[in-house]
Amino acid sequence: MKLLALDASISGEHSVSRQLMGHFIDHWQLGSESKVVYRDLEDQPVNHLSQEVLAAKQQSSDTLSDAVKQELALTETLIEEFLHADEIVIAAPMYNFTIPTQLKAWIDRIVAAGRTFKYTEQGVVGLAPDKKIIIISTRGNHYSNNVSMQAMDHQENYLKTIFNFIGIRDITIIRAEGLHLGEDIRNKAIALAEQKIRELFVTVS
């Protein structure tokens, strides 16, 4: 089994999502035939798509600059990593009600027509239905159980929408929220998320 693991937090050693990612990977690696491909999207960020790179897909490679060729090669690498993974775990903290810009840049590379989805006369068809996604979601406030806050959640909702778009229905969310509402609430939220991770591996073993 191959795992693609993505960290996107900019908080370094203070990051709860990174802490939970480490907890997840530790359990994953207990498998005798497990393999992890790890990307730190903060330490090695993916450039946001530019007009030049987007247009390059329609041009002859002979006319492209070395920089653009490198960007296209990176896109291909990211797509191949995604397509060859059995499961993808994404540590996605909420920033300003949505996902980190580093994660958005990665998503814009792997959500690609002809590779992870296609257009048909009947509409869009996702090409990655066999994938399993685990989202490690961390938030400062409570959103999941607060009706007045749910409309502000463009983090989990966006991630579910974009992965549904490319055909993925098997999406599990490990959530730690209320992290900025006091030390006691924070510690309980982290402990609960770690418990959910352990339960996930008990379930699949």
PDB file of N, CA and C in Angstrom, residues 89-162:
ATOM      1  N   VAL A  89      -3.345  11.310   2.408  1.00  0.00           N
ATOM      2  CA  VAL A  89      -3.679  11.994   3.655  1.00  0.00           C
ATOM      3  C   VAL A  89      -3.191  13.432   3.549  1.00  0.00           C
ATOM      4  N   ILE A  90      -4.082  14.359   3.844  1.00  0.00           N
ATOM      5  CA  ILE A  90      -3.797  15.780   3.680  1.00  0.00           C
ATOM      6  C   ILE A  90      -4.004  16.488   5.008  1.00  0.00           C
ATOM      7  N   ALA A  91      -2.958  17.085   5.536  1.00  0.00           N
ATOM      8  CA  ALA A  91      -3.067  17.898   6.744  1.00  0.00           C
ATOM      9  C   ALA A  91      -3.396  19.322   6.317  1.00  0.00           C
ATOM     10  N   ALA A  92      -4.634  19.724   6.574  1.00  0.00           N
ATOM     11  CA  ALA A  92      -5.153  20.981   6.019  1.00  0.00           C
ATOM     12  C   ALA A  92      -5.704  21.885   7.118  1.00  0.00           C
ATOM     13  N   PRO A  93      -4.881  22.755   7.670  1.00  0.00           N
ATOM     14  CA  PRO A  93      -5.408  23.716   8.636  1.00  0.00           C
ATOM     15  C   PRO A  93      -6.307  24.738   7.950  1.00  0.00           C
ATOM     16  N   MET A  94      -7.230  25.301   8.705  1.00  0.00           N
ATOM     17  CA  MET A  94      -8.079  26.363   8.166  1.00  0.00           C
ATOM     18  C   MET A  94      -7.383  27.707   8.348  1.00  0.00           C
ATOM     19  N   TYR A  95      -7.213  28.427   7.247  1.00  0.00           N
ATOM     20  CA  TYR A  95      -6.688  29.795   7.270  1.00  0.00           C
ATOM     21  C   TYR A  95      -7.740  30.711   6.658  1.00  0.00           C
ATOM     22  N   ASN A  96      -8.199  31.682   7.422  1.00  0.00           N
ATOM     23  CA  ASN A  96      -9.201  32.629   6.912  1.00  0.00           C
ATOM     24  C   ASN A  96     -10.377  31.912   6.257  1.00  0.00           C
ATOM     25  N   PHE A  97     -10.851  30.874   6.928  1.00  0.00           N
ATOM     26  CA  PHE A  97     -12.040  30.103   6.551  1.00  0.00           C
ATOM     27  C   PHE A  97     -11.823  29.153   5.375  1.00  0.00           C
ATOM     28  N   THR A  98     -10.596  29.042   4.867  1.00  0.00           N
ATOM     29  CA  THR A  98     -10.355  28.152   3.733  1.00  0.00           C
ATOM     30  C   THR A  98      -9.035  27.411   3.930  1.00  0.00           C
ATOM     31  N   ILE A  99      -8.489  26.850   2.867  1.00  0.00           N
ATOM     32  CA  ILE A  99      -7.273  26.053   2.958  1.00  0.00           C
ATOM     33  C   ILE A  99      -6.041  26.929   2.738  1.00  0.00           C
ATOM     34  N   PRO A 100      -4.866  26.460   3.149  1.00  0.00           N
ATOM     35  CA  PRO A 100      -3.640  27.203   2.876  1.00  0.00           C
ATOM     36  C   PRO A 100      -3.401  27.368   1.377  1.00  0.00           C
ATOM     37  N   THR A 101      -2.841  28.492   1.004  1.00  0.00           N
ATOM     38  CA  THR A 101      -2.553  28.745  -0.413  1.00  0.00           C
ATOM     39  C   THR A 101      -1.590  27.705  -0.981  1.00  0.00           C
ATOM     40  N   GLN A 102      -0.709  27.175  -0.127  1.00  0.00           N
ATOM     41  CA  GLN A 102       0.231  26.143  -0.581  1.00  0.00           C
ATOM     42  C   GLN A 102      -0.511  24.887  -1.045  1.00  0.00           C
ATOM     43  N   LEU A 103      -1.559  24.531  -0.327  1.00  0.00           N
ATOM     44  CA  LEU A 103      -2.346  23.357  -0.702  1.00  0.00           C
ATOM     45  C   LEU A 103      -3.158  23.626  -1.965  1.00  0.00           C
ATOM     46  N   LYS A 104      -3.689  24.829  -2.086  1.00  0.00           N
ATOM     47  CA  LYS A 104      -4.454  25.182  -3.290  1.00  0.00           C
ATOM     48  C   LYS A 104      -3.575  25.071  -4.534  1.00  0.00           C
ATOM     49  N   ALA A 105      -2.314  25.491  -4.427  1.00  0.00           N
ATOM     50  CA  ALA A 105      -1.402  25.402  -5.570  1.00  0.00           C
ATOM     51  C   ALA A 105      -1.203  23.950  -5.997  1.00  0.00           C
ATOM     52  N   TRP A 106      -1.094  23.045  -5.025  1.00  0.00           N
ATOM     53  CA  TRP A 106      -0.953  21.614  -5.345  1.00  0.00           C
ATOM     54  C   TRP A 106      -2.217  21.091  -6.013  1.00  0.00           C
ATOM     55  N   ILE A 107      -3.373  21.442  -5.473  1.00  0.00           N
ATOM     56  CA  ILE A 107      -4.642  20.980  -6.041  1.00  0.00           C
ATOM     57  C   ILE A 107      -4.779  21.428  -7.491  1.00  0.00           C
ATOM     58  N   ASP A 108      -4.388  22.662  -7.779  1.00  0.00           N
ATOM     59  CA  ASP A 108      -4.515  23.173  -9.144  1.00  0.00           C
ATOM     60  C   ASP A 108      -3.605  22.443 -10.127  1.00  0.00           C
ATOM     61  N   ARG A 109      -2.588  21.765  -9.614  1.00  0.00           N
ATOM     62  CA  ARG A 109      -1.729  20.962 -10.498  1.00  0.00           C
ATOM     63  C   ARG A 109      -2.327  19.580 -10.768  1.00  0.00           C
ATOM     64  N   ILE A 110      -2.957  18.974  -9.755  1.00  0.00           N
ATOM     65  CA  ILE A 110      -3.400  17.584  -9.931  1.00  0.00           C
ATOM     66  C   ILE A 110      -4.834  17.463 -10.448  1.00  0.00           C
ATOM     67  N   VAL A 111      -5.623  18.523 -10.329  1.00  0.00           N
ATOM     68  CA  VAL A 111      -6.965  18.499 -10.919  1.00  0.00           C
ATOM     69  C   VAL A 111      -6.808  18.941 -12.366  1.00  0.00           C
ATOM     70  N   ALA A 112      -6.627  17.967 -13.251  1.00  0.00           N
ATOM     71  CA  ALA A 112      -6.233  18.252 -14.631  1.00  0.00           C
ATOM     72  C   ALA A 112      -7.105  17.472 -15.605  1.00  0.00           C
ATOM     73  N   ALA A 113      -7.665  18.188 -16.569  1.00  0.00           N
ATOM     74  CA  ALA A 113      -8.506  17.555 -17.594  1.00  0.00           C
ATOM     75  C   ALA A 113      -7.699  16.506 -18.354  1.00  0.00           C
ATOM     76  N   GLY A 114      -8.297  15.349 -18.521  1.00  0.00           N
ATOM     77  CA  GLY A 114      -7.632  14.266 -19.221  1.00  0.00           C
ATOM     78  C   GLY A 114      -6.785  13.380 -18.337  1.00  0.00           C
ATOM     79  N   ARG A 115      -6.535  13.817 -17.102  1.00  0.00           N
ATOM     80  CA  ARG A 115      -5.724  13.030 -16.177  1.00  0.00           C
ATOM     81  C   ARG A 115      -6.535  12.591 -14.965  1.00  0.00           C
ATOM     82  N   THR A 116      -7.178  13.541 -14.297  1.00  0.00           N
ATOM     83  CA  THR A 116      -7.974  13.186 -13.115  1.00  0.00           C
ATOM     84  C   THR A 116      -9.470  13.447 -13.311  1.00  0.00           C
ATOM     85  N   PHE A 117      -9.835  14.068 -14.419  1.00  0.00           N
ATOM     86  CA  PHE A 117     -11.243  14.177 -14.812  1.00  0.00           C
ATOM     87  C   PHE A 117     -11.309  14.384 -16.317  1.00  0.00           C
ATOM     88  N   LYS A 118     -12.495  14.173 -16.885  1.00  0.00           N
ATOM     89  CA  LYS A 118     -12.671  14.408 -18.316  1.00  0.00           C
ATOM     90  C   LYS A 118     -14.046  15.010 -18.571  1.00  0.00           C
ATOM     91  N   TYR A 119     -14.141  15.748 -19.663  1.00  0.00           N
ATOM     92  CA  TYR A 119     -15.413  16.311 -20.096  1.00  0.00           C
ATOM     93  C   TYR A 119     -16.088  15.340 -21.063  1.00  0.00           C
ATOM     94  N   THR A 120     -17.387  15.136 -20.882  1.00  0.00           N
ATOM     95  CA  THR A 120     -18.164  14.315 -21.801  1.00  0.00           C
ATOM     96  C   THR A 120     -19.453  15.059 -22.145  1.00  0.00           C
ATOM     97  N   GLU A 121     -20.192  14.537 -23.100  1.00  0.00           N
ATOM     98  CA  GLU A 121     -21.469  15.151 -23.459  1.00  0.00           C
ATOM     99  C   GLU A 121     -22.461  15.095 -22.303  1.00  0.00           C
ATOM    100  N   GLN A 122     -22.255  14.148 -21.403  1.00  0.00           N
ATOM    101  CA  GLN A 122     -23.144  14.012 -20.252  1.00  0.00           C
ATOM    102  C   GLN A 122     -22.664  14.821 -19.046  1.00  0.00           C
ATOM    103  N   GLY A 123     -21.501  15.447 -19.180  1.00  0.00           N
ATOM    104  CA  GLY A 123     -20.956  16.229 -18.074  1.00  0.00           C
ATOM    105  C   GLY A 123     -19.565  15.755 -17.701  1.00  0.00           C
ATOM    106  N   VAL A 124     -19.081  16.237 -16.579  1.00  0.00           N
ATOM    107  CA  VAL A 124     -17.731  15.893 -16.125  1.00  0.00           C
ATOM    108  C   VAL A 124     -17.729  14.512 -15.477  1.00  0.00           C
ATOM    109  N   VAL A 125     -16.694  13.726 -15.776  1.00  0.00           N
ATOM    110  CA  VAL A 125     -16.512  12.408 -15.178  1.00  0.00           C
ATOM    111  C   VAL A 125     -15.168  12.386 -14.457  1.00  0.00           C
ATOM    112  N   GLY A 126     -15.183  12.046 -13.175  1.00  0.00           N
ATOM    113  CA  GLY A 126     -13.942  11.929 -12.419  1.00  0.00           C
ATOM    114  C   GLY A 126     -13.191  10.669 -12.804  1.00  0.00           C
ATOM    115  N   LEU A 127     -11.870  10.755 -12.840  1.00  0.00           N
ATOM    116  CA  LEU A 127     -11.039   9.628 -13.271  1.00  0.00           C
ATOM    117  C   LEU A 127     -10.242   9.001 -12.129  1.00  0.00           C
ATOM    118  N   ALA A 128     -10.566   9.365 -10.889  1.00  0.00           N
ATOM    119  CA  ALA A 128      -9.828   8.810  -9.750  1.00  0.00           C
ATOM    120  C   ALA A 128     -10.766   8.221  -8.702  1.00  0.00           C
ATOM    121  N   PRO A 129     -11.753   7.414  -9.121  1.00  0.00           N
ATOM    122  CA  PRO A 129     -12.760   6.935  -8.167  1.00  0.00           C
ATOM    123  C   PRO A 129     -12.244   5.923  -7.158  1.00  0.00           C
ATOM    124  N   ASP A 130     -11.084   5.321  -7.425  1.00  0.00           N
ATOM    125  CA  ASP A 130     -10.576   4.271  -6.546  1.00  0.00           C
ATOM    126  C   ASP A 130      -9.707   4.807  -5.418  1.00  0.00           C
ATOM    127  N   LYS A 131      -9.571   6.109  -5.324  1.00  0.00           N
ATOM    128  CA  LYS A 131      -8.717   6.699  -4.297  1.00  0.00           C
ATOM    129  C   LYS A 131      -9.461   6.852  -2.975  1.00  0.00           C
ATOM    130  N   LYS A 132      -8.696   6.836  -1.898  1.00  0.00           N
ATOM    131  CA  LYS A 132      -9.224   7.116  -0.560  1.00  0.00           C
ATOM    132  C   LYS A 132      -8.507   8.346  -0.017  1.00  0.00           C
ATOM    133  N   ILE A 133      -9.269   9.302   0.465  1.00  0.00           N
ATOM    134  CA  ILE A 133      -8.715  10.547   0.993  1.00  0.00           C
ATOM    135  C   ILE A 133      -8.972  10.628   2.493  1.00  0.00           C
ATOM    136  N   ILE A 134      -7.938  10.967   3.250  1.00  0.00           N
ATOM    137  CA  ILE A 134      -8.091  11.287   4.667  1.00  0.00           C
ATOM    138  C   ILE A 134      -7.672  12.739   4.848  1.00  0.00           C
ATOM    139  N   ILE A 135      -8.573  13.549   5.365  1.00  0.00           N
ATOM    140  CA  ILE A 135      -8.293  14.967   5.586  1.00  0.00           C
ATOM    141  C   ILE A 135      -8.113  15.204   7.079  1.00  0.00           C
ATOM    142  N   ILE A 136      -6.949  15.680   7.462  1.00  0.00           N
ATOM    143  CA  ILE A 136      -6.712  16.099   8.841  1.00  0.00           C
ATOM    144  C   ILE A 136      -7.033  17.586   8.906  1.00  0.00           C
ATOM    145  N   SER A 137      -8.166  17.892   9.493  1.00  0.00           N
ATOM    146  CA  SER A 137      -8.699  19.256   9.505  1.00  0.00           C
ATOM    147  C   SER A 137      -8.495  19.884  10.876  1.00  0.00           C
ATOM    148  N   THR A 138      -7.806  21.029  10.914  1.00  0.00           N
ATOM    149  CA  THR A 138      -7.611  21.748  12.176  1.00  0.00           C
ATOM    150  C   THR A 138      -8.145  23.162  12.027  1.00  0.00           C
ATOM    151  N   ARG A 139      -8.881  23.616  13.076  1.00  0.00           N
ATOM    152  CA  ARG A 139      -9.503  24.937  13.030  1.00  0.00           C
ATOM    153  C   ARG A 139      -9.463  25.571  14.418  1.00  0.00           C
ATOM    154  N   GLY A 140      -9.376  26.876  14.452  1.00  0.00           N
ATOM    155  CA  GLY A 140      -9.304  27.589  15.723  1.00  0.00           C
ATOM    156  C   GLY A 140     -10.619  27.645  16.458  1.00  0.00           C
ATOM    157  N   ASN A 141     -11.736  27.663  15.720  1.00  0.00           N
ATOM    158  CA  ASN A 141     -13.068  27.781  16.305  1.00  0.00           C
ATOM    159  C   ASN A 141     -13.851  26.495  16.058  1.00  0.00           C
ATOM    160  N   HIS A 142     -15.092  26.461  16.532  1.00  0.00           N
ATOM    161  CA  HIS A 142     -15.988  25.341  16.266  1.00  0.00           C
ATOM    162  C   HIS A 142     -16.853  25.675  15.057  1.00  0.00           C
ATOM    163  N   TYR A 143     -16.811  24.810  14.057  1.00  0.00           N
ATOM    164  CA  TYR A 143     -17.597  25.013  12.838  1.00  0.00           C
ATOM    165  C   TYR A 143     -18.570  23.865  12.582  1.00  0.00           C
ATOM    166  N   SER A 144     -18.162  22.648  12.845  1.00  0.00           N
ATOM    167  CA  SER A 144     -18.960  21.486  12.457  1.00  0.00           C
ATOM    168  C   SER A 144     -20.276  21.397  13.215  1.00  0.00           C
ATOM    169  N   ASN A 145     -20.305  21.859  14.463  1.00  0.00           N
ATOM    170  CA  ASN A 145     -21.516  21.738  15.279  1.00  0.00           C
ATOM    171  C   ASN A 145     -22.130  23.094  15.617  1.00  0.00           C
ATOM    172  N   ASN A 146     -21.759  24.118  14.858  1.00  0.00           N
ATOM    173  CA  ASN A 146     -22.249  25.477  15.098  1.00  0.00           C
ATOM    174  C   ASN A 146     -22.894  25.985  13.809  1.00  0.00           C
ATOM    175  N   VAL A 147     -24.224  26.034  13.796  1.00  0.00           N
ATOM    176  CA  VAL A 147     -24.953  26.388  12.574  1.00  0.00           C
ATOM    177  C   VAL A 147     -24.538  27.751  12.046  1.00  0.00           C
ATOM    178  N   SER A 148     -24.321  28.706  12.937  1.00  0.00           N
ATOM    179  CA  SER A 148     -23.967  30.057  12.502  1.00  0.00           C
ATOM    180  C   SER A 148     -22.576  30.119  11.888  1.00  0.00           C
ATOM    181  N   MET A 149     -21.724  29.129  12.185  1.00  0.00           N
ATOM    182  CA  MET A 149     -20.357  29.114  11.664  1.00  0.00           C
ATOM    183  C   MET A 149     -20.204  28.224  10.432  1.00  0.00           C
ATOM    184  N   GLN A 150     -21.138  27.313  10.206  1.00  0.00           N
ATOM    185  CA  GLN A 150     -20.990  26.348   9.114  1.00  0.00           C
ATOM    186  C   GLN A 150     -20.896  27.011   7.744  1.00  0.00           C
ATOM    187  N   ALA A 151     -21.613  28.119   7.572  1.00  0.00           N
ATOM    188  CA  ALA A 151     -21.573  28.813   6.281  1.00  0.00           C
ATOM    189  C   ALA A 151     -20.209  29.434   6.007  1.00  0.00           C
ATOM    190  N   MET A 152     -19.379  29.562   7.047  1.00  0.00           N
ATOM    191  CA  MET A 152     -18.053  30.154   6.887  1.00  0.00           C
ATOM    192  C   MET A 152     -16.982  29.104   6.588  1.00  0.00           C
ATOM    193  N   ASP A 153     -17.387  27.852   6.569  1.00  0.00           N
ATOM    194  CA  ASP A 153     -16.433  26.767   6.346  1.00  0.00           C
ATOM    195  C   ASP A 153     -16.206  26.555   4.854  1.00  0.00           C
ATOM    196  N   HIS A 154     -15.130  27.128   4.351  1.00  0.00           N
ATOM    197  CA  HIS A 154     -14.725  26.917   2.955  1.00  0.00           C
ATOM    198  C   HIS A 154     -13.443  26.082   2.904  1.00  0.00           C
ATOM    199  N   GLN A 155     -13.228  25.335   3.962  1.00  0.00           N
ATOM    200  CA  GLN A 155     -12.073  24.456   4.081  1.00  0.00           C
ATOM    201  C   GLN A 155     -12.491  23.014   3.806  1.00  0.00           C
ATOM    202  N   GLU A 156     -13.173  22.394   4.756  1.00  0.00           N
ATOM    203  CA  GLU A 156     -13.624  21.016   4.560  1.00  0.00           C
ATOM    204  C   GLU A 156     -14.588  20.910   3.384  1.00  0.00           C
ATOM    205  N   ASN A 157     -15.510  21.859   3.284  1.00  0.00           N
ATOM    206  CA  ASN A 157     -16.496  21.806   2.197  1.00  0.00           C
ATOM    207  C   ASN A 157     -15.827  21.879   0.832  1.00  0.00           C
ATOM    208  N   TYR A 158     -14.822  22.759   0.709  1.00  0.00           N
ATOM    209  CA  TYR A 158     -14.111  22.868  -0.569  1.00  0.00           C
ATOM    210  C   TYR A 158     -13.372  21.578  -0.893  1.00  0.00           C
ATOM    211  N   LEU A 159     -12.675  21.024   0.084  1.00  0.00           N
ATOM    212  CA  LEU A 159     -11.896  19.814  -0.164  1.00  0.00           C
ATOM    213  C   LEU A 159     -12.793  18.650  -0.570  1.00  0.00           C
ATOM    214  N   LYS A 160     -13.929  18.504   0.091  1.00  0.00           N
ATOM    215  CA  LYS A 160     -14.863  17.443  -0.301  1.00  0.00           C
ATOM    216  C   LYS A 160     -15.385  17.676  -1.719  1.00  0.00           C
ATOM    217  N   THR A 161     -15.682  18.926  -2.040  1.00  0.00           N
ATOM    218  CA  THR A 161     -16.209  19.247  -3.372  1.00  0.00           C
ATOM    219  C   THR A 161     -15.194  18.948  -4.466  1.00  0.00           C
ATOM    220  N   ILE A 162     -13.958  19.379  -4.285  1.00  0.00           N
ATOM    221  CA  ILE A 162     -12.960  19.227  -5.341  1.00  0.00           C
ATOM    222  C   ILE A 162     -12.578  17.759  -5.539  1.00  0.00           C
TER     223      ILE A 162
END
